[in-house]
């Protein structure tokens, strides 16, 4: 049984709210966690719950939301607190009523470009986090090629080997890692990324204001975020045009897009198996063909 009393006390202490425990409302739509809403009106708080050993995942999510909020660009829910109560880890954040998948896509594109203007000298982040439920390594590096090779492709390929996907995927994947420098000739700025920007992680308020949530933040090539918006759809042409008007993409994006999305397809292979193997293999072959 969830200890709502303790969770509510912690939220009230950090946020000055006067929530009462009682009648948490369950929300659907998440992939990983149990989600509930507590409170009424503008006091409402959105809470995700999971096993106690996943506290670090919620701490990294709260840190990611705070990092994105500090750029004052695309709206994100304000993180309130994280903790463990009676064997359950939780994250509490501002509740934002999300009307649906349609809204001001132009503002979303423009504001994402603005968020990407927040840069750091090095790639990675202060902490590791998760992508889906898979660990994501963010050890800081000066070299984007080495970062992508080791901490993105290399790490997922290693997981794939542990999951029984050896042989051709490993050989061709290693070959690709050897050739990465030729696909990533120009070092990008290290931009603050959402990191898991598929269509399920953006919503719009009733006024059409865009909101992004459920991040896997790190500092990296902004094209990695853009690539993911195109992987499963849901963002549309107006979003992309507005982004490019604010900050044009460099030539060669369409090839790098494959490389950046390969990371997510390998992650899907590791999480869900099955058809993602042939998708990952054909992406690798297309990228190797670019190397000639
Ligand atoms: P999970 O980590 O389980 O994937 P999400 O963070 O994606 O969960 O949240 C699940 C759903 O809850 C989202 O699809 C969204 O519709 C809604 N949601 C997420 N964050 C908020 C929030 N702060 N306020 C209101 N609804 C939210």
CSV table of C-alpha atoms and ligand atoms in Angstrom, one decimal:
chain,number,residue,atom,x,y,z
A,1,UNK,CA,0.0,0.0,0.0
A,2,UNK,CA,1.3,3.4,-1.0
A,3,UNK,CA,1.9,5.7,2.0
A,4,UNK,CA,0.1,8.8,0.6
A,5,UNK,CA,0.2,10.6,3.9
A,6,UNK,CA,4.0,10.6,3.9
A,7,UNK,CA,4.2,11.5,0.2
A,8,UNK,CA,1.8,14.4,0.7
A,9,UNK,CA,3.7,15.7,3.7
A,10,UNK,CA,6.9,15.7,1.7
A,11,UNK,CA,5.3,17.5,-1.2
A,12,UNK,CA,3.6,20.1,1.0
A,13,UNK,CA,6.9,20.8,2.8
A,14,UNK,CA,8.8,21.6,-0.4
A,15,UNK,CA,6.0,23.3,-2.4
A,16,UNK,CA,4.0,25.1,0.2
A,17,UNK,CA,0.9,23.3,-1.0
A,18,UNK,CA,-1.8,22.1,1.4
A,19,UNK,CA,-2.6,18.9,-0.3
A,20,UNK,CA,-4.7,16.3,1.6
A,21,UNK,CA,-4.0,12.6,1.0
A,22,UNK,CA,-7.0,10.9,-0.4
A,23,UNK,CA,-8.5,9.9,-3.7
A,24,UNK,CA,-5.4,9.7,-5.9
A,25,UNK,CA,-6.5,9.5,-9.5
A,26,UNK,CA,-4.8,7.0,-11.7
A,27,UNK,CA,-3.6,8.2,-15.1
A,28,UNK,CA,-2.8,6.0,-18.1
A,29,UNK,CA,-0.4,6.5,-21.1
A,30,UNK,CA,3.0,6.0,-19.4
A,31,UNK,CA,5.3,3.2,-20.5
A,32,UNK,CA,7.2,2.5,-17.4
A,33,UNK,CA,5.7,3.8,-14.2
A,34,UNK,CA,2.4,4.0,-12.4
A,35,UNK,CA,1.1,7.5,-12.6
A,36,UNK,CA,-1.4,9.3,-10.4
A,37,UNK,CA,-2.7,12.8,-9.8
A,38,UNK,CA,-3.3,14.2,-6.3
A,39,UNK,CA,-5.2,17.3,-5.3
A,40,UNK,CA,-7.6,19.8,-7.0
A,41,UNK,CA,-7.3,22.7,-9.3
A,42,UNK,CA,-3.9,24.5,-9.5
A,43,UNK,CA,-2.7,22.6,-6.4
A,44,UNK,CA,-2.7,19.4,-8.4
A,45,UNK,CA,0.5,17.3,-8.4
A,46,UNK,CA,1.5,14.5,-10.9
A,47,UNK,CA,3.2,11.6,-9.2
A,48,UNK,CA,5.0,8.6,-10.7
A,49,UNK,CA,5.7,5.5,-8.6
A,50,UNK,CA,7.9,2.5,-9.1
A,51,UNK,CA,10.1,0.0,-7.1
A,52,UNK,CA,12.3,1.5,-4.4
A,53,UNK,CA,15.5,0.5,-6.2
A,54,UNK,CA,14.5,2.8,-9.1
A,55,UNK,CA,14.8,5.9,-7.0
A,56,UNK,CA,17.9,7.0,-8.9
A,57,UNK,CA,15.9,7.0,-12.2
A,58,UNK,CA,13.4,9.4,-10.6
A,59,UNK,CA,16.2,11.6,-9.2
A,60,UNK,CA,17.8,11.8,-12.7
A,61,UNK,CA,14.4,12.7,-14.2
A,62,UNK,CA,13.9,15.5,-11.6
A,63,UNK,CA,17.4,16.8,-12.3
A,64,UNK,CA,16.6,16.7,-16.1
A,65,UNK,CA,13.4,18.6,-15.7
A,66,UNK,CA,15.2,21.2,-13.6
A,67,UNK,CA,18.0,21.5,-16.2
A,68,UNK,CA,15.5,22.0,-19.0
A,69,UNK,CA,13.4,24.5,-16.9
A,70,UNK,CA,16.6,26.6,-16.2
A,71,UNK,CA,16.7,27.4,-20.0
A,72,UNK,CA,13.3,29.0,-19.8
A,73,UNK,CA,12.5,27.8,-23.3
A,74,UNK,CA,10.1,24.9,-23.8
A,75,UNK,CA,7.8,24.4,-20.9
A,76,UNK,CA,8.4,21.4,-18.6
A,77,UNK,CA,6.6,20.3,-15.4
A,78,UNK,CA,8.3,21.8,-12.4
A,79,UNK,CA,9.9,19.0,-10.4
A,80,UNK,CA,8.9,19.0,-6.7
A,81,UNK,CA,10.5,16.1,-4.9
A,82,UNK,CA,11.6,12.5,-5.1
A,83,UNK,CA,11.8,9.9,-2.4
A,84,UNK,CA,11.0,6.4,-1.1
A,85,UNK,CA,8.0,5.6,1.0
A,86,UNK,CA,7.0,2.2,2.2
A,87,UNK,CA,9.2,0.4,-0.4
A,88,UNK,CA,8.1,2.6,-3.3
A,89,UNK,CA,10.1,5.2,-5.1
A,90,UNK,CA,8.3,8.3,-6.3
A,91,UNK,CA,8.7,11.5,-8.2
A,92,UNK,CA,6.3,14.4,-7.7
A,93,UNK,CA,6.0,17.3,-10.1
A,94,UNK,CA,3.7,20.1,-11.2
A,95,UNK,CA,0.5,18.7,-12.8
A,96,UNK,CA,-0.1,20.2,-16.3
A,97,UNK,CA,-3.4,19.5,-17.9
A,98,UNK,CA,-2.5,18.2,-21.4
A,99,UNK,CA,-5.3,18.4,-23.9
A,100,UNK,CA,-3.8,16.2,-26.6
A,101,UNK,CA,-1.4,15.9,-29.4
A,102,UNK,CA,-2.3,19.1,-31.2
A,103,UNK,CA,-1.2,22.6,-30.4
A,104,UNK,CA,1.3,25.3,-31.3
A,105,UNK,CA,3.8,23.1,-33.1
A,106,UNK,CA,5.6,26.2,-34.4
A,107,UNK,CA,6.3,27.4,-30.8
A,108,UNK,CA,7.5,23.8,-30.0
A,109,UNK,CA,10.0,23.9,-32.8
A,110,UNK,CA,11.2,27.4,-32.0
A,111,UNK,CA,11.5,26.8,-28.3
A,112,UNK,CA,13.3,23.5,-28.7
A,113,UNK,CA,16.0,25.3,-30.8
A,114,UNK,CA,16.1,27.8,-27.9
A,115,UNK,CA,16.7,25.1,-25.4
A,116,UNK,CA,19.5,23.6,-27.6
A,117,UNK,CA,21.2,27.0,-27.3
A,118,UNK,CA,22.1,26.0,-23.8
A,119,UNK,CA,25.5,24.5,-24.2
A,120,UNK,CA,28.4,23.1,-22.2
A,121,UNK,CA,32.1,22.6,-23.1
A,122,UNK,CA,31.8,18.8,-22.8
A,123,UNK,CA,29.4,16.1,-24.0
A,124,UNK,CA,27.5,14.0,-21.4
A,125,UNK,CA,26.1,15.2,-18.1
A,126,UNK,CA,26.7,15.3,-14.3
A,127,UNK,CA,24.9,12.0,-13.9
A,128,UNK,CA,23.8,8.9,-15.7
A,129,UNK,CA,20.1,8.3,-16.3
A,130,UNK,CA,17.8,5.9,-18.2
A,131,UNK,CA,16.4,5.6,-21.7
A,132,UNK,CA,13.2,3.7,-21.3
A,133,UNK,CA,14.3,1.5,-18.5
A,134,UNK,CA,17.8,1.0,-19.9
A,135,UNK,CA,20.7,2.7,-18.2
A,136,UNK,CA,22.2,5.6,-20.2
A,137,UNK,CA,25.8,6.5,-19.5
A,138,UNK,CA,26.6,10.2,-19.5
A,139,UNK,CA,30.3,10.3,-18.4
A,140,UNK,CA,31.6,13.6,-19.7
A,141,UNK,CA,33.9,13.6,-22.8
A,142,UNK,CA,35.5,16.3,-24.9
A,143,UNK,CA,35.1,14.2,-28.1
A,144,UNK,CA,31.6,13.7,-29.5
A,145,UNK,CA,32.7,10.8,-31.8
A,146,UNK,CA,34.2,8.9,-28.8
A,147,UNK,CA,31.1,9.7,-26.7
A,148,UNK,CA,28.7,8.4,-29.3
A,149,UNK,CA,30.8,5.4,-30.1
A,150,UNK,CA,31.4,4.2,-26.5
A,151,UNK,CA,28.5,5.5,-24.5
A,152,UNK,CA,25.7,5.2,-27.0
A,153,UNK,CA,26.3,2.6,-29.8
A,154,UNK,CA,29.0,0.6,-28.0
A,155,UNK,CA,27.0,0.3,-24.8
A,156,UNK,CA,23.8,-0.8,-26.6
A,157,UNK,CA,25.7,-3.2,-28.7
A,158,UNK,CA,27.2,-4.7,-25.6
A,159,UNK,CA,23.7,-5.1,-24.0
A,160,UNK,CA,22.6,-6.7,-27.3
A,161,UNK,CA,25.4,-9.2,-27.1
A,162,UNK,CA,24.3,-10.0,-23.5
A,163,UNK,CA,20.8,-10.4,-24.8
A,164,UNK,CA,21.9,-13.0,-27.3
A,165,UNK,CA,22.2,-10.8,-30.4
A,166,UNK,CA,25.8,-11.7,-31.4
A,167,UNK,CA,27.2,-12.5,-34.8
A,168,UNK,CA,26.4,-10.2,-37.7
A,169,UNK,CA,24.9,-7.3,-35.6
A,170,UNK,CA,28.1,-7.2,-33.5
A,171,UNK,CA,30.5,-7.4,-36.4
A,172,UNK,CA,28.8,-4.8,-38.5
A,173,UNK,CA,28.1,-2.6,-35.5
A,174,UNK,CA,31.8,-2.6,-34.6
A,175,UNK,CA,32.7,-1.8,-38.2
A,176,UNK,CA,30.4,1.2,-38.0
A,177,UNK,CA,32.0,2.3,-34.8
A,178,UNK,CA,35.4,2.2,-36.4
A,179,UNK,CA,34.1,4.5,-39.2
A,180,UNK,CA,32.2,6.9,-37.1
A,181,UNK,CA,34.6,9.8,-37.4
A,182,UNK,CA,33.9,9.9,-41.2
A,183,UNK,CA,30.1,10.3,-40.5
A,184,UNK,CA,30.6,12.9,-37.8
A,185,UNK,CA,33.2,15.1,-39.4
A,186,UNK,CA,32.2,18.4,-37.8
A,187,UNK,CA,32.2,18.5,-34.0
A,188,UNK,CA,28.7,19.8,-32.9
A,189,UNK,CA,28.1,22.1,-30.0
A,190,UNK,CA,27.2,20.2,-26.8
A,191,UNK,CA,23.6,21.3,-26.5
A,192,UNK,CA,21.1,20.4,-23.7
A,193,UNK,CA,19.0,17.6,-25.1
A,194,UNK,CA,15.7,16.2,-23.9
A,195,UNK,CA,17.2,12.8,-25.0
A,196,UNK,CA,14.0,10.8,-25.4
A,197,UNK,CA,11.9,13.1,-27.6
A,198,UNK,CA,9.4,10.8,-29.2
A,199,UNK,CA,5.8,11.9,-29.8
A,200,UNK,CA,4.6,10.4,-26.5
A,201,UNK,CA,6.8,12.8,-24.6
A,202,UNK,CA,5.3,16.1,-25.8
A,203,UNK,CA,1.8,17.3,-25.1
A,204,UNK,CA,-0.1,20.6,-25.4
A,205,UNK,CA,-2.2,22.5,-22.9
A,206,UNK,CA,-5.8,23.6,-23.8
A,207,UNK,CA,-4.2,26.9,-25.0
A,208,UNK,CA,-1.9,25.0,-27.3
A,209,UNK,CA,1.2,25.6,-25.3
A,210,UNK,CA,3.7,22.8,-25.8
A,211,UNK,CA,5.1,20.9,-22.9
A,212,UNK,CA,7.8,18.2,-22.9
A,213,UNK,CA,8.3,15.7,-20.1
A,214,UNK,CA,9.9,12.3,-19.3
A,215,UNK,CA,13.4,13.3,-20.4
A,216,UNK,CA,16.7,11.4,-20.6
A,217,UNK,CA,18.8,14.6,-20.6
A,218,UNK,CA,22.5,15.0,-21.6
A,219,UNK,CA,24.6,17.5,-23.5
A,220,UNK,CA,25.1,16.3,-27.1
A,221,UNK,CA,24.4,17.0,-30.8
A,222,UNK,CA,21.0,18.8,-31.1
A,223,UNK,CA,20.4,16.7,-34.2
A,224,UNK,CA,20.0,13.6,-32.0
A,225,UNK,CA,16.8,15.2,-30.5
A,226,UNK,CA,15.6,16.3,-34.0
A,227,UNK,CA,16.3,12.8,-35.3
A,228,UNK,CA,14.1,11.2,-32.6
A,229,UNK,CA,11.2,13.5,-33.4
A,230,UNK,CA,11.2,11.9,-36.8
A,231,UNK,CA,11.6,8.3,-35.7
A,232,UNK,CA,8.0,7.5,-34.6
A,233,UNK,CA,6.3,10.7,-35.9
A,234,UNK,CA,3.9,13.0,-34.1
A,235,UNK,CA,5.7,16.3,-34.6
A,236,UNK,CA,4.8,17.4,-38.1
A,237,UNK,CA,6.2,19.7,-40.8
A,238,UNK,CA,5.4,22.9,-39.0
A,239,UNK,CA,7.5,21.9,-36.0
A,240,UNK,CA,10.5,21.0,-38.1
A,241,UNK,CA,10.2,24.2,-40.3
A,242,UNK,CA,10.0,26.4,-37.2
A,243,UNK,CA,13.1,24.6,-35.7
A,244,UNK,CA,15.1,25.1,-38.8
A,245,UNK,CA,14.1,28.7,-39.1
A,246,UNK,CA,15.4,29.4,-35.6
A,247,UNK,CA,18.5,27.3,-36.1
A,248,UNK,CA,19.2,25.6,-39.4
A,249,UNK,CA,20.6,22.1,-39.5
A,250,UNK,CA,24.0,21.4,-41.0
A,251,UNK,CA,24.3,19.6,-44.4
A,252,UNK,CA,24.4,15.8,-44.0
A,253,UNK,CA,21.7,15.7,-41.4
A,254,UNK,CA,19.8,12.9,-43.2
A,255,UNK,CA,22.7,10.5,-42.7
A,256,UNK,CA,23.4,11.5,-39.1
A,257,UNK,CA,19.7,11.1,-38.4
A,258,UNK,CA,20.1,7.4,-39.1
A,259,UNK,CA,23.1,7.1,-36.9
A,260,UNK,CA,21.4,8.9,-34.0
A,261,UNK,CA,18.2,6.9,-34.3
A,262,UNK,CA,20.1,3.7,-34.5
A,263,UNK,CA,20.8,4.2,-30.8
A,264,UNK,CA,17.0,4.2,-30.0
A,265,UNK,CA,16.4,1.2,-32.3
A,266,UNK,CA,19.2,-0.8,-30.6
A,267,UNK,CA,17.6,0.2,-27.2
A,268,UNK,CA,14.2,-1.0,-28.5
A,269,UNK,CA,15.9,-4.3,-29.6
A,270,UNK,CA,17.2,-4.6,-26.0
A,271,UNK,CA,13.9,-3.8,-24.4
A,272,UNK,CA,11.4,-5.5,-26.8
A,273,UNK,CA,13.5,-7.8,-29.1
A,274,UNK,CA,11.9,-9.2,-32.2
A,275,UNK,CA,11.6,-7.1,-35.3
A,276,UNK,CA,14.0,-4.4,-34.1
A,277,UNK,CA,16.9,-6.7,-35.0
A,278,UNK,CA,16.4,-6.4,-38.8
A,279,UNK,CA,15.7,-2.7,-38.5
A,280,UNK,CA,18.9,-2.1,-36.6
A,281,UNK,CA,20.8,-4.3,-39.1
A,282,UNK,CA,19.5,-2.5,-42.1
A,283,UNK,CA,20.2,1.0,-40.5
A,284,UNK,CA,23.8,-0.2,-39.9
A,285,UNK,CA,24.1,-1.4,-43.5
A,286,UNK,CA,22.8,2.0,-44.9
A,287,UNK,CA,25.3,3.8,-42.7
A,288,UNK,CA,28.2,1.5,-43.8
A,289,UNK,CA,27.2,2.2,-47.4
A,290,UNK,CA,27.7,5.9,-46.7
A,291,UNK,CA,31.3,5.1,-45.7
A,292,UNK,CA,31.9,3.5,-49.0
B,1,LIG,P1,6.4,7.0,-18.0
B,1,LIG,O1,7.7,7.4,-17.3
B,1,LIG,O2,5.7,5.8,-17.3
B,1,LIG,O3,6.6,6.7,-19.5
B,1,LIG,P2,5.3,9.6,-18.6
B,1,LIG,O4,6.2,10.6,-17.9
B,1,LIG,O5,5.5,9.5,-20.0
B,1,LIG,O6,5.4,8.2,-17.9
B,1,LIG,O7,3.8,10.1,-18.2
B,1,LIG,C1,2.7,9.3,-18.5
B,1,LIG,C2,1.6,10.2,-19.1
B,1,LIG,O8,1.2,11.1,-18.1
B,1,LIG,C3,2.1,11.1,-20.3
B,1,LIG,O9,1.9,10.5,-21.5
B,1,LIG,C4,1.3,12.3,-20.1
B,1,LIG,O10,0.1,12.3,-20.9
B,1,LIG,C5,1.0,12.4,-18.7
B,1,LIG,N1,1.9,13.3,-17.9
B,1,LIG,C6,3.2,13.3,-17.8
B,1,LIG,N2,3.7,14.3,-17.1
B,1,LIG,C7,2.6,15.0,-16.7
B,1,LIG,C8,2.4,16.1,-15.8
B,1,LIG,N3,3.4,16.7,-15.2
B,1,LIG,N4,1.2,16.6,-15.7
B,1,LIG,C9,0.1,16.0,-16.2
B,1,LIG,N5,0.2,14.9,-17.0
B,1,LIG,C10,1.4,14.4,-17.2
